[in-house]
GROMACS .gro file of C-alpha atoms in nm:
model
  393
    1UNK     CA    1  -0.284   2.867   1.130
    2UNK     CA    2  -0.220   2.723   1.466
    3UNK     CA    3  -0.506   2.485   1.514
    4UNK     CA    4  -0.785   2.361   1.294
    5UNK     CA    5  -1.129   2.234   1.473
    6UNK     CA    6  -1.251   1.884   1.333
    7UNK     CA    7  -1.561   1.780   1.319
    8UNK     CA    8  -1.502   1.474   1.564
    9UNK     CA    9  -1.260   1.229   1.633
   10UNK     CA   10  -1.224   0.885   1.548
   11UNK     CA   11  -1.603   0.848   1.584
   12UNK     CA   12  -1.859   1.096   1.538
   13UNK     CA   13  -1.946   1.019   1.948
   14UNK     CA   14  -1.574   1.179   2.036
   15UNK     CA   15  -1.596   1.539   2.052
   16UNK     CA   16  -1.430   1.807   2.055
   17UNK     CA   17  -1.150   1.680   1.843
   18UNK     CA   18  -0.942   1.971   1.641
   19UNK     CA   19  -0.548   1.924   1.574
   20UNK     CA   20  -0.301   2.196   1.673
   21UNK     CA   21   0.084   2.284   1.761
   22UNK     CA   22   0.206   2.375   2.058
   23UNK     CA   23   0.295   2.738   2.166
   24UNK     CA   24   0.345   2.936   1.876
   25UNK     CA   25   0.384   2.715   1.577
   26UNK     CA   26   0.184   2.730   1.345
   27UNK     CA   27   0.043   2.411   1.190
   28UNK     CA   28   0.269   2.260   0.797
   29UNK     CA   29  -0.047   2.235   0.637
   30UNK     CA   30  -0.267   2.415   0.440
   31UNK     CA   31  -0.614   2.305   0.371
   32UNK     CA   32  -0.727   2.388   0.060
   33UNK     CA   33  -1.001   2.212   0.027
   34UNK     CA   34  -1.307   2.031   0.198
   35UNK     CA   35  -1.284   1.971   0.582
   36UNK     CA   36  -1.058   1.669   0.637
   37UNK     CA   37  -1.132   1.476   0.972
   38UNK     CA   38  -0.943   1.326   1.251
   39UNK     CA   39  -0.867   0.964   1.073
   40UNK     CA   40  -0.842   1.180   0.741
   41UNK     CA   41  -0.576   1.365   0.955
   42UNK     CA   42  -0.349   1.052   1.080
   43UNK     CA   43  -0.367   0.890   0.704
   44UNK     CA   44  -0.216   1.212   0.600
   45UNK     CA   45   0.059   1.252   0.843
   46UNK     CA   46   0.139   0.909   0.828
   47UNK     CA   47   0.121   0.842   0.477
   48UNK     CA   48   0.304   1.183   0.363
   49UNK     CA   49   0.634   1.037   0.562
   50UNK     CA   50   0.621   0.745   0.358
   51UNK     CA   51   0.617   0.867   0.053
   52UNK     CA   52   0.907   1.138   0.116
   53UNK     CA   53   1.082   0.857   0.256
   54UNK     CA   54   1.078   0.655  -0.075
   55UNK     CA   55   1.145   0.971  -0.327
   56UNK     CA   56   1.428   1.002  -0.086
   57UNK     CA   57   1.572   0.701  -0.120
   58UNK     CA   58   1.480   0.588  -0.402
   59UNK     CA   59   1.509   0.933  -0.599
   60UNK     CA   60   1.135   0.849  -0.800
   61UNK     CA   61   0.820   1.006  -0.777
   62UNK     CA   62   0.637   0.804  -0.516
   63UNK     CA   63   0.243   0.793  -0.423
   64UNK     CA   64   0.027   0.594  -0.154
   65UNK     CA   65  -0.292   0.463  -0.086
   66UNK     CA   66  -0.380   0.458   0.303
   67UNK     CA   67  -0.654   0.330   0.489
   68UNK     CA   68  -0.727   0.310   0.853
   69UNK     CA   69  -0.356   0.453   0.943
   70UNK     CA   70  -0.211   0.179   0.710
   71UNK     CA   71  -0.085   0.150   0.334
   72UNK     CA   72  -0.338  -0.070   0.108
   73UNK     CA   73  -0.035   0.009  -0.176
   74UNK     CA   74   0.237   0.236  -0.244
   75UNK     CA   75   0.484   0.257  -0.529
   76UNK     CA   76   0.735   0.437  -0.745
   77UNK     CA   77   0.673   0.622  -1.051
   78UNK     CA   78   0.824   0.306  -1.326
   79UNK     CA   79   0.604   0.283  -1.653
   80UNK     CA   80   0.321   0.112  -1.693
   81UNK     CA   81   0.278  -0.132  -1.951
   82UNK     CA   82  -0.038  -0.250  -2.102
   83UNK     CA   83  -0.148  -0.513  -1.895
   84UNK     CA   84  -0.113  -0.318  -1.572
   85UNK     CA   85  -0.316  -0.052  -1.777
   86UNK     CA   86  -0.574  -0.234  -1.856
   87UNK     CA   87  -0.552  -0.447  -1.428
   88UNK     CA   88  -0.548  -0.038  -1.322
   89UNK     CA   89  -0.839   0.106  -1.565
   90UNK     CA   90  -0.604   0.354  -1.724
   91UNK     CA   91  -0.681   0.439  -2.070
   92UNK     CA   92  -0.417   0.270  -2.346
   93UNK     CA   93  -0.358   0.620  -2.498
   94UNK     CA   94  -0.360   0.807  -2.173
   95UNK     CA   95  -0.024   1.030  -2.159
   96UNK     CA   96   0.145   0.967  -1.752
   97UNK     CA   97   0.369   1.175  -1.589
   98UNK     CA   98   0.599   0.976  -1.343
   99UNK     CA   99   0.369   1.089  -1.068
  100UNK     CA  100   0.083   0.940  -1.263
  101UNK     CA  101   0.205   0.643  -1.256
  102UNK     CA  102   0.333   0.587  -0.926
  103UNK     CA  103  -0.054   0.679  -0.821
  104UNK     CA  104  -0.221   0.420  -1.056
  105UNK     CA  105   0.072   0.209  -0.937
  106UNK     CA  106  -0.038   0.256  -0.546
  107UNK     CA  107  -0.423   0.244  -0.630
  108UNK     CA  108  -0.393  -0.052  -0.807
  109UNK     CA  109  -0.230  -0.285  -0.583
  110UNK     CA  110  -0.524  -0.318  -0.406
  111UNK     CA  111  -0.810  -0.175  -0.558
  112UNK     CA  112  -1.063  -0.336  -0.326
  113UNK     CA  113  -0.839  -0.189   0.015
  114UNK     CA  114  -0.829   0.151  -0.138
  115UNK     CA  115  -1.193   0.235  -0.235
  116UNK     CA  116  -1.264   0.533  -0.031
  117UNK     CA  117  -0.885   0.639   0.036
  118UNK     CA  118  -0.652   0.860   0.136
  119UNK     CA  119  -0.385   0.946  -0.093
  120UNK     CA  120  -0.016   1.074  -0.084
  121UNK     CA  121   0.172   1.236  -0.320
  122UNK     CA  122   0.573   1.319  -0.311
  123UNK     CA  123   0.549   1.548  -0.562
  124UNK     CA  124   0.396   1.876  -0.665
  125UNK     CA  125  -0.005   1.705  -0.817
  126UNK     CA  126   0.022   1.765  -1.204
  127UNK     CA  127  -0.259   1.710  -1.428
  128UNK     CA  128  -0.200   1.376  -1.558
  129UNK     CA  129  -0.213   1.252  -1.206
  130UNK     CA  130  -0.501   1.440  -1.079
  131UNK     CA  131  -0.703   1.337  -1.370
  132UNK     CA  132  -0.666   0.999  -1.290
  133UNK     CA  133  -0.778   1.080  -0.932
  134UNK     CA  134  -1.051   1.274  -1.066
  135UNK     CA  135  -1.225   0.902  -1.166
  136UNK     CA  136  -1.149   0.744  -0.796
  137UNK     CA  137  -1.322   0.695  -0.516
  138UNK     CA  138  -1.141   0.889  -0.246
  139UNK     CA  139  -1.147   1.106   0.057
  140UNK     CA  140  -0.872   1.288  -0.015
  141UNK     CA  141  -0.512   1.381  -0.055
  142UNK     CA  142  -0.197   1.560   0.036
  143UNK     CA  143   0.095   1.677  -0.173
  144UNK     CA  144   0.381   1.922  -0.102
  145UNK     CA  145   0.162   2.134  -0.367
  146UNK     CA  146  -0.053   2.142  -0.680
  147UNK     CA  147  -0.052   2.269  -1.022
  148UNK     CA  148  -0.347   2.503  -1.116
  149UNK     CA  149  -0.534   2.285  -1.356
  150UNK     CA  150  -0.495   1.966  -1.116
  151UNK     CA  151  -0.626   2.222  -0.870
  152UNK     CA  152  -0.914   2.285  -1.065
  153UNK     CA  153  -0.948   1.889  -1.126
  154UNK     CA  154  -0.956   1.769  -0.796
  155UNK     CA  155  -1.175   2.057  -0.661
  156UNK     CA  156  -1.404   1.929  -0.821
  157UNK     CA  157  -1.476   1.589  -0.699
  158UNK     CA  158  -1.748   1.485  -0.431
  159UNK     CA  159  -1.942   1.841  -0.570
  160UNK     CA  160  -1.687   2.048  -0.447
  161UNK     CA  161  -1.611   1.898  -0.113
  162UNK     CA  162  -1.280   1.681  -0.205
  163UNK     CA  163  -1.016   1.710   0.082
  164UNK     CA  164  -0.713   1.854   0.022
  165UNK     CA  165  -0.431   1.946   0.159
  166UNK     CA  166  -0.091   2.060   0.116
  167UNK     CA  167   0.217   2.018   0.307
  168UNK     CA  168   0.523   2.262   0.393
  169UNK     CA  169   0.804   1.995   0.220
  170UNK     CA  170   1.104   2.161   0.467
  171UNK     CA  171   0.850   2.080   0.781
  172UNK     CA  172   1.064   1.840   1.061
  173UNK     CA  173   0.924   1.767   1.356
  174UNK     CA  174   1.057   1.739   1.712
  175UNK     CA  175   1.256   1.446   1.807
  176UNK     CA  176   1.016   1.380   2.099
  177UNK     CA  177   0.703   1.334   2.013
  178UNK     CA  178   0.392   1.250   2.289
  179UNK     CA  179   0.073   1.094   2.259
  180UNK     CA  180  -0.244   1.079   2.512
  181UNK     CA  181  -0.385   0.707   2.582
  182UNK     CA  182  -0.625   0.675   2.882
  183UNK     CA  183  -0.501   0.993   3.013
  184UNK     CA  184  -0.166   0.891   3.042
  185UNK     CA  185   0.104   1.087   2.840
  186UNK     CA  186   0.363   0.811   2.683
  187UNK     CA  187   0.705   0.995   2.496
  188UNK     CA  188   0.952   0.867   2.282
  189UNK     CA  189   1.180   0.939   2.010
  190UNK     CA  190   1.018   0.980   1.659
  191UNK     CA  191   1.114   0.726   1.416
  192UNK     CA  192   1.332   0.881   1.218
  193UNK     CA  193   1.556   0.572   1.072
  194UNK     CA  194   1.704   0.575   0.792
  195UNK     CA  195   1.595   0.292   0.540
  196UNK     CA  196   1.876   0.229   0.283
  197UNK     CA  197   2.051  -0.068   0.101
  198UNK     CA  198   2.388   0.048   0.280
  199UNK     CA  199   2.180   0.029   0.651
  200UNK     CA  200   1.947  -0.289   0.553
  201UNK     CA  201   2.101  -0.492   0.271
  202UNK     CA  202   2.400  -0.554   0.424
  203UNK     CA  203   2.368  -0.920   0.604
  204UNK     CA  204   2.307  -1.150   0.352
  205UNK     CA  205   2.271  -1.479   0.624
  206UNK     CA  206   2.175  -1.698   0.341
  207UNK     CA  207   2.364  -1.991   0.143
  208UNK     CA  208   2.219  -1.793  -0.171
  209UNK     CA  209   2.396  -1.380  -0.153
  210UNK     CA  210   2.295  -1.296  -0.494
  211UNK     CA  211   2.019  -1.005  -0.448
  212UNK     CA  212   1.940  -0.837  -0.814
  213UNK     CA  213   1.952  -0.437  -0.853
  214UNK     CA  214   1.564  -0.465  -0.869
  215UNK     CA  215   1.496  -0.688  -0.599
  216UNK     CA  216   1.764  -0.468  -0.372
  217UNK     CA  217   1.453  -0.185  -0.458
  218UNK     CA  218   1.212  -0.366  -0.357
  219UNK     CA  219   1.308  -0.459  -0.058
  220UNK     CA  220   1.432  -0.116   0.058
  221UNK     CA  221   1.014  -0.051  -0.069
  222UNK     CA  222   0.922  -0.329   0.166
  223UNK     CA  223   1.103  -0.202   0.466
  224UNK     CA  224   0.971   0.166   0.387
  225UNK     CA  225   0.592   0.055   0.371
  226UNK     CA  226   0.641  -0.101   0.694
  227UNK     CA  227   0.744   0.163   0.886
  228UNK     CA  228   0.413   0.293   0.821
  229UNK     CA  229   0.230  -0.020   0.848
  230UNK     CA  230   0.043  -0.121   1.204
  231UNK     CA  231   0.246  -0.377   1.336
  232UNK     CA  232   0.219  -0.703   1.277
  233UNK     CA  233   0.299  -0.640   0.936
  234UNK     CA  234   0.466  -0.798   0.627
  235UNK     CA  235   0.478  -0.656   0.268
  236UNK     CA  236   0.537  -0.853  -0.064
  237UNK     CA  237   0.674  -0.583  -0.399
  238UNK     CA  238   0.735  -0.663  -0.706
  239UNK     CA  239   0.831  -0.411  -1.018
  240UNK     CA  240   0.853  -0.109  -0.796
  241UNK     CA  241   0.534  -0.133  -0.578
  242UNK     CA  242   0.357  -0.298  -0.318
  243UNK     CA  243   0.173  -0.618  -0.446
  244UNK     CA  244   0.009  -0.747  -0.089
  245UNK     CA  245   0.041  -0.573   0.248
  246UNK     CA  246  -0.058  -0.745   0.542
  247UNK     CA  247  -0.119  -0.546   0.880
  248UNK     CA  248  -0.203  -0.548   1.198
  249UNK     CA  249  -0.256  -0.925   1.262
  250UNK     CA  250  -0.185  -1.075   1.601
  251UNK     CA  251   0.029  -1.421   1.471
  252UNK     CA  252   0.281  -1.345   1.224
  253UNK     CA  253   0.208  -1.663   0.997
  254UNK     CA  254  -0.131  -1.537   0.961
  255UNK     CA  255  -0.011  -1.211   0.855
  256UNK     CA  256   0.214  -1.330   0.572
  257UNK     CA  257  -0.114  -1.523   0.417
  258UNK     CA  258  -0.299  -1.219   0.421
  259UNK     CA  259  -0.069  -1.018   0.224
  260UNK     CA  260   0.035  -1.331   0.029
  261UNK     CA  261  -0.335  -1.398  -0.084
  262UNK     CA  262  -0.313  -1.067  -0.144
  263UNK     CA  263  -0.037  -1.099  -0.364
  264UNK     CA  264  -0.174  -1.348  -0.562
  265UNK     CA  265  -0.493  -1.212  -0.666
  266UNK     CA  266  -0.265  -0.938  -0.773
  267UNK     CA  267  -0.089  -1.181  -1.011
  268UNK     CA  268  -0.382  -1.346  -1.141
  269UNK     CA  269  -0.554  -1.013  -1.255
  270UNK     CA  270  -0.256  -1.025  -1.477
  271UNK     CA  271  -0.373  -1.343  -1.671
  272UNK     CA  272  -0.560  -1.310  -1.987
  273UNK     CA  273  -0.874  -1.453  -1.897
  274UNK     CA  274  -0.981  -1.210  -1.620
  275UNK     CA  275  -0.818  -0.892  -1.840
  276UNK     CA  276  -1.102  -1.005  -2.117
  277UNK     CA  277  -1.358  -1.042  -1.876
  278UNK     CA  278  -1.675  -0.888  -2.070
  279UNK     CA  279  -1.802  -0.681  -1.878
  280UNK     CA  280  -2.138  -0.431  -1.925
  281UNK     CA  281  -2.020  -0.123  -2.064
  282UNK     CA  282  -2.242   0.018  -1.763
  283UNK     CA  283  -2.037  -0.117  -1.481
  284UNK     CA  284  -1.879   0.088  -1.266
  285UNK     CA  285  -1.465   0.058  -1.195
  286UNK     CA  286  -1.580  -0.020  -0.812
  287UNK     CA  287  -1.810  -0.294  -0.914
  288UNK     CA  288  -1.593  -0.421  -1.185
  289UNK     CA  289  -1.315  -0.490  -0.893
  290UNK     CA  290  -1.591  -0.626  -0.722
  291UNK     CA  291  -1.669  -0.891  -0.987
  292UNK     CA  292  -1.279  -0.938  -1.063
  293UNK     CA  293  -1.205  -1.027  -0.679
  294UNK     CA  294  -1.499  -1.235  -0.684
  295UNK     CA  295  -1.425  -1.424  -0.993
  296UNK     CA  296  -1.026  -1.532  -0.898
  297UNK     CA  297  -1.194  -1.596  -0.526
  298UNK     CA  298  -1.355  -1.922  -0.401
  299UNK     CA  299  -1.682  -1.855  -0.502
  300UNK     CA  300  -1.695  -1.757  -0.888
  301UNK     CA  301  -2.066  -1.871  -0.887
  302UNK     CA  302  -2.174  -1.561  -0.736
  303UNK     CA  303  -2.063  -1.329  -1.029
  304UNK     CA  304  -2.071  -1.602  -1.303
  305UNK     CA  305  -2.384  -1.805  -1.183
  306UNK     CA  306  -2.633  -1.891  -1.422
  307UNK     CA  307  -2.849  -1.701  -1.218
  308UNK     CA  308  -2.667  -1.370  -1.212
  309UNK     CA  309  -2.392  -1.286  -1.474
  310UNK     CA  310  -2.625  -1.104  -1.671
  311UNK     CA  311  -2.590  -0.827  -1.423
  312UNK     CA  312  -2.233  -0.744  -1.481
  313UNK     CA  313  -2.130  -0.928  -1.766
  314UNK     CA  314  -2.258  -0.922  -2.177
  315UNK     CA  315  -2.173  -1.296  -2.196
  316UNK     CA  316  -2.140  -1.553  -1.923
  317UNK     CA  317  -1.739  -1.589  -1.843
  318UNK     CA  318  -1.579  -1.973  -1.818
  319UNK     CA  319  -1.475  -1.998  -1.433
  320UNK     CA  320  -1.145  -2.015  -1.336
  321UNK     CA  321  -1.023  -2.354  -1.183
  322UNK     CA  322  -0.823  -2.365  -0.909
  323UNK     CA  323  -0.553  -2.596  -1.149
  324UNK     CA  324  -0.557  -2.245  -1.387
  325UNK     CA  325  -0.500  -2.036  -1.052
  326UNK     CA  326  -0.235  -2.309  -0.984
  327UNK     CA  327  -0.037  -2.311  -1.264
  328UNK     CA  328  -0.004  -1.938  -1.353
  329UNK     CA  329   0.108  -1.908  -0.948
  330UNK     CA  330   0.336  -2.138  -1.002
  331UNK     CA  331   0.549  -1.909  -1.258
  332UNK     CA  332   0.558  -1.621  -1.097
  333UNK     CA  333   0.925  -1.563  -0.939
  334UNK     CA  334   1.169  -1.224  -0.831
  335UNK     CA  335   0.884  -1.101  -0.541
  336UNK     CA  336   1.035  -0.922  -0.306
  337UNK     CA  337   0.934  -0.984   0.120
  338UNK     CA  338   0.982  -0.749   0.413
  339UNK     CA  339   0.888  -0.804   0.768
  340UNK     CA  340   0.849  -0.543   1.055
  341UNK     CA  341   0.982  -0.844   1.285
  342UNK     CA  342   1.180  -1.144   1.287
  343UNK     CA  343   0.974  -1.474   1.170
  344UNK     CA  344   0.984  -1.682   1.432
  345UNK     CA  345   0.963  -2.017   1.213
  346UNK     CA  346   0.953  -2.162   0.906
  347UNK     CA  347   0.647  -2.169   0.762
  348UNK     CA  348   0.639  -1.789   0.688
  349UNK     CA  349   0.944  -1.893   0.398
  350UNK     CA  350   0.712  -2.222   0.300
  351UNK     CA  351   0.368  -1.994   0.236
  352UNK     CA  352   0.591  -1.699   0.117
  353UNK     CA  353   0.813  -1.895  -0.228
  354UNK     CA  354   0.443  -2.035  -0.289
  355UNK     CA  355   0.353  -1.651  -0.433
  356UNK     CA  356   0.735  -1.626  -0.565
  357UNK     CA  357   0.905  -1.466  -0.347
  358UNK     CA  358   1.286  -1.526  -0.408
  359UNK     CA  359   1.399  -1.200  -0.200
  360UNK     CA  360   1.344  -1.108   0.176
  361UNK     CA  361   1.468  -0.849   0.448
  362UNK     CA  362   1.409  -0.902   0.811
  363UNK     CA  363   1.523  -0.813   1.137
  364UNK     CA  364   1.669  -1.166   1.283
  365UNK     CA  365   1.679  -1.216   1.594
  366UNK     CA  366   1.441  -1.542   1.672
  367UNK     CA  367   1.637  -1.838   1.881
  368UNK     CA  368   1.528  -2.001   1.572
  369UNK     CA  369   1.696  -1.834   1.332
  370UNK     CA  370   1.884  -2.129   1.158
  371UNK     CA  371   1.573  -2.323   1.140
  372UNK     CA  372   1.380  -1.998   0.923
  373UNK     CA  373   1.741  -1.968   0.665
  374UNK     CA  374   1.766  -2.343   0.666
  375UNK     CA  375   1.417  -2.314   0.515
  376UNK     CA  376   1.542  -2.022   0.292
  377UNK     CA  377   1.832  -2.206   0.158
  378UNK     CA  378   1.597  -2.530   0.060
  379UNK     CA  379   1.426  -2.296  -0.210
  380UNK     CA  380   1.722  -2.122  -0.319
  381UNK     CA  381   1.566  -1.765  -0.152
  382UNK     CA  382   1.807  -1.480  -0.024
  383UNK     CA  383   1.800  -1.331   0.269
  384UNK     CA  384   1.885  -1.022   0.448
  385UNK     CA  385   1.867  -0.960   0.825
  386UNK     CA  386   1.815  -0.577   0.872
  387UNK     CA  387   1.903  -0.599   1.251
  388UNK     CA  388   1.613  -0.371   1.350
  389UNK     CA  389   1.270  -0.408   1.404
  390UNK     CA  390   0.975  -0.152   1.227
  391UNK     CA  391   0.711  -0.182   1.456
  392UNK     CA  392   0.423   0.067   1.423
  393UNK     CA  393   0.185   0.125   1.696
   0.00000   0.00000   0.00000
């Protein structure tokens, strides 16, 4: 198949749309089923290189979760233990394969970002993964191929019309690649760098060199999800996956609260009194991270209220206080921080160590460089400068 006709572009307004090789070649997809559209398309494409990119360094089953031509989470395949079970909705007894888990990893990072999303496998789909697909809202997926009863599985989501598609593994694109904006044709080399602890870890700037095994994994994680991530762009990992990504803001400080707020609602799903939130046994998983986002949020009252618990929950829950929130924050330590571009002051380090990060990887670069590891060294946090930036545009 050389070209496949869409049924518009990035809004239904934009046609024709299709995608297609030049000359010859023939297209490294298959489609196997549903009719996958032009966004449907770039999440693919873009979210396939990032996990091959982590199974390749990082030797692991890896998954993602895009949305609008960004990661909302993507992890390896580590265990999951019973509280991230029970923070992901995956059965106690449920048997994971690797893959599995590096899915419910990537969904779960941020459920609320990934309802409705694209998803990207490194691996051939087994059952034990598609099964837990199977009970997700999603628009589809790509894999480098799928077993015949996770076939079966995902076929049969959205009555029949689930998206998917698999990918020649071998396929390598052109060095040059071209795109069309305002009918001007722009080229440049594909981004083809290689993210590794030997080419990124290596400039420890910081008064504080000691980097654990882990956190070395993390970081390479961090660096990986941002060379998929629209630029501006910071990523906070912990454990294996992402834990808060933050794209596409214009001021850089803005962009590490997003993904740190992000990052912290991750960590307080972990605390004991949102895991035993009791809920209606008729609540959907969608609604239920509804209620959970609402209830570690600002405004508790509108899930909790005397006037409306009764609609999610059996039993009115106790709010949370903002000392609780506080105090199980303040624990948390060994996050890992990436950024596509140097931070140009301080105060990304100051909002950063307040959701634990003790690790970070950036490019350098800023005339106030000293000023950003001076910060560093006040809170004990190491510090890598990768030397190269990871925009994504």
């Amino acid at each position: 198949m050389n070209e496949f006709q869409l049924k518009y572009g990035t809004n239904p307004n934009q046609k024709p749309a299709r995608i297609y090789m030049q000359g010859d070649a023939e297209l490294p997809v298959e489609i196997l089923n549903g009719k996958p559209g032009y966004i449907n398309f770039l999440d693919a494409f873009n979210s396939w290189q990032l996990v091959r990119d982590l199974k390749k360094a990082l030797g692991l089953p890896a998954a993602a979760s895009f949305k609008h031509v960004s990661p909302a989470g993507a992890a390896i395949g580590l265990p999951l233990d019973d509280t991230l079970r029970a923070m992901y909705h995956v059965a106690p007894d449920a048997v994971l394969s690797p893959l599995a888990c590096a899915y419910a990893r990537a969904r779960g990072a941020d459920r609320m970002s990934s309802f409705g999303d694209w998803i990207a496998l490194s691996d051939v789909c087994d059952l034990a993964t598609a099964r837990l697909i199977q009970h997700e809202v999603s628009d589809g997926i790509i894999a480098p191929g799928y077993d015949a009863d996770a076939l079966e599985v995902l076929k049969s989501k959205k009555k029949g019309n689930y998206n998917i598609v698999a990918i020649d593994p071998a396929y390598e694109p052109a060095k040059l690649e071209t795109r069309t904006v305002f009918g001007v044709t722009f080229e440049q080399g594909r981004q083809d760098l290689d993210i590794s602890e030997q080419t990124m870890l290596q400039n420890i700037v910081t008064k504080n060199k000691e980097i654990s095994p882990e956190q070395r994994r993390d970081l390479i994680i961090s660096l990986i999800v941002l060379k998929y991530t629209q630029s501006n762009s910071v990523c906070y990992v912990q454990d294996g996956q992402t834990i808060g990504v933050g794209a596409g803001q214009q001021s850089r400080v803005h962009c590490t609260r997003l993904a740190g707020q992000k990052a912290d609602n991750w960590q307080l799903r972990h605390m004991p009194k949102v895991l035993e939130l009791p809920f209606r046994p008729d609540i959907t998983k969608p609604n239920r991270d509804n209620a959970i986002d609402v209830y570690i949020g600002d405004t508790p009252e509108d899930v909790i209220g005397d006037g409306v618990w009764a609609e999610t929950f059996t039993e009115q829950p106790a709010p949370l206080s903002a000392a609780e929130k506080r105090a199980w924050l303040d624990q948390v330590t060994g996050v890992s921080l990436g950024s596509d571009a140097f931070f140009p002051f301080g105060d990304n380090i100051e909002r950063a160590r307040r959701s634990g990060v003790t690790a970070i990887v950036q490019p350098g670069g800023s005339i106030r460089d000293q000023q950003v590891i001076d910060t560093c060294d006040r809170y004990g946090i190491a510090m890598a400068f990768c030397g190269i930036r990871l925009f994504h545009h």
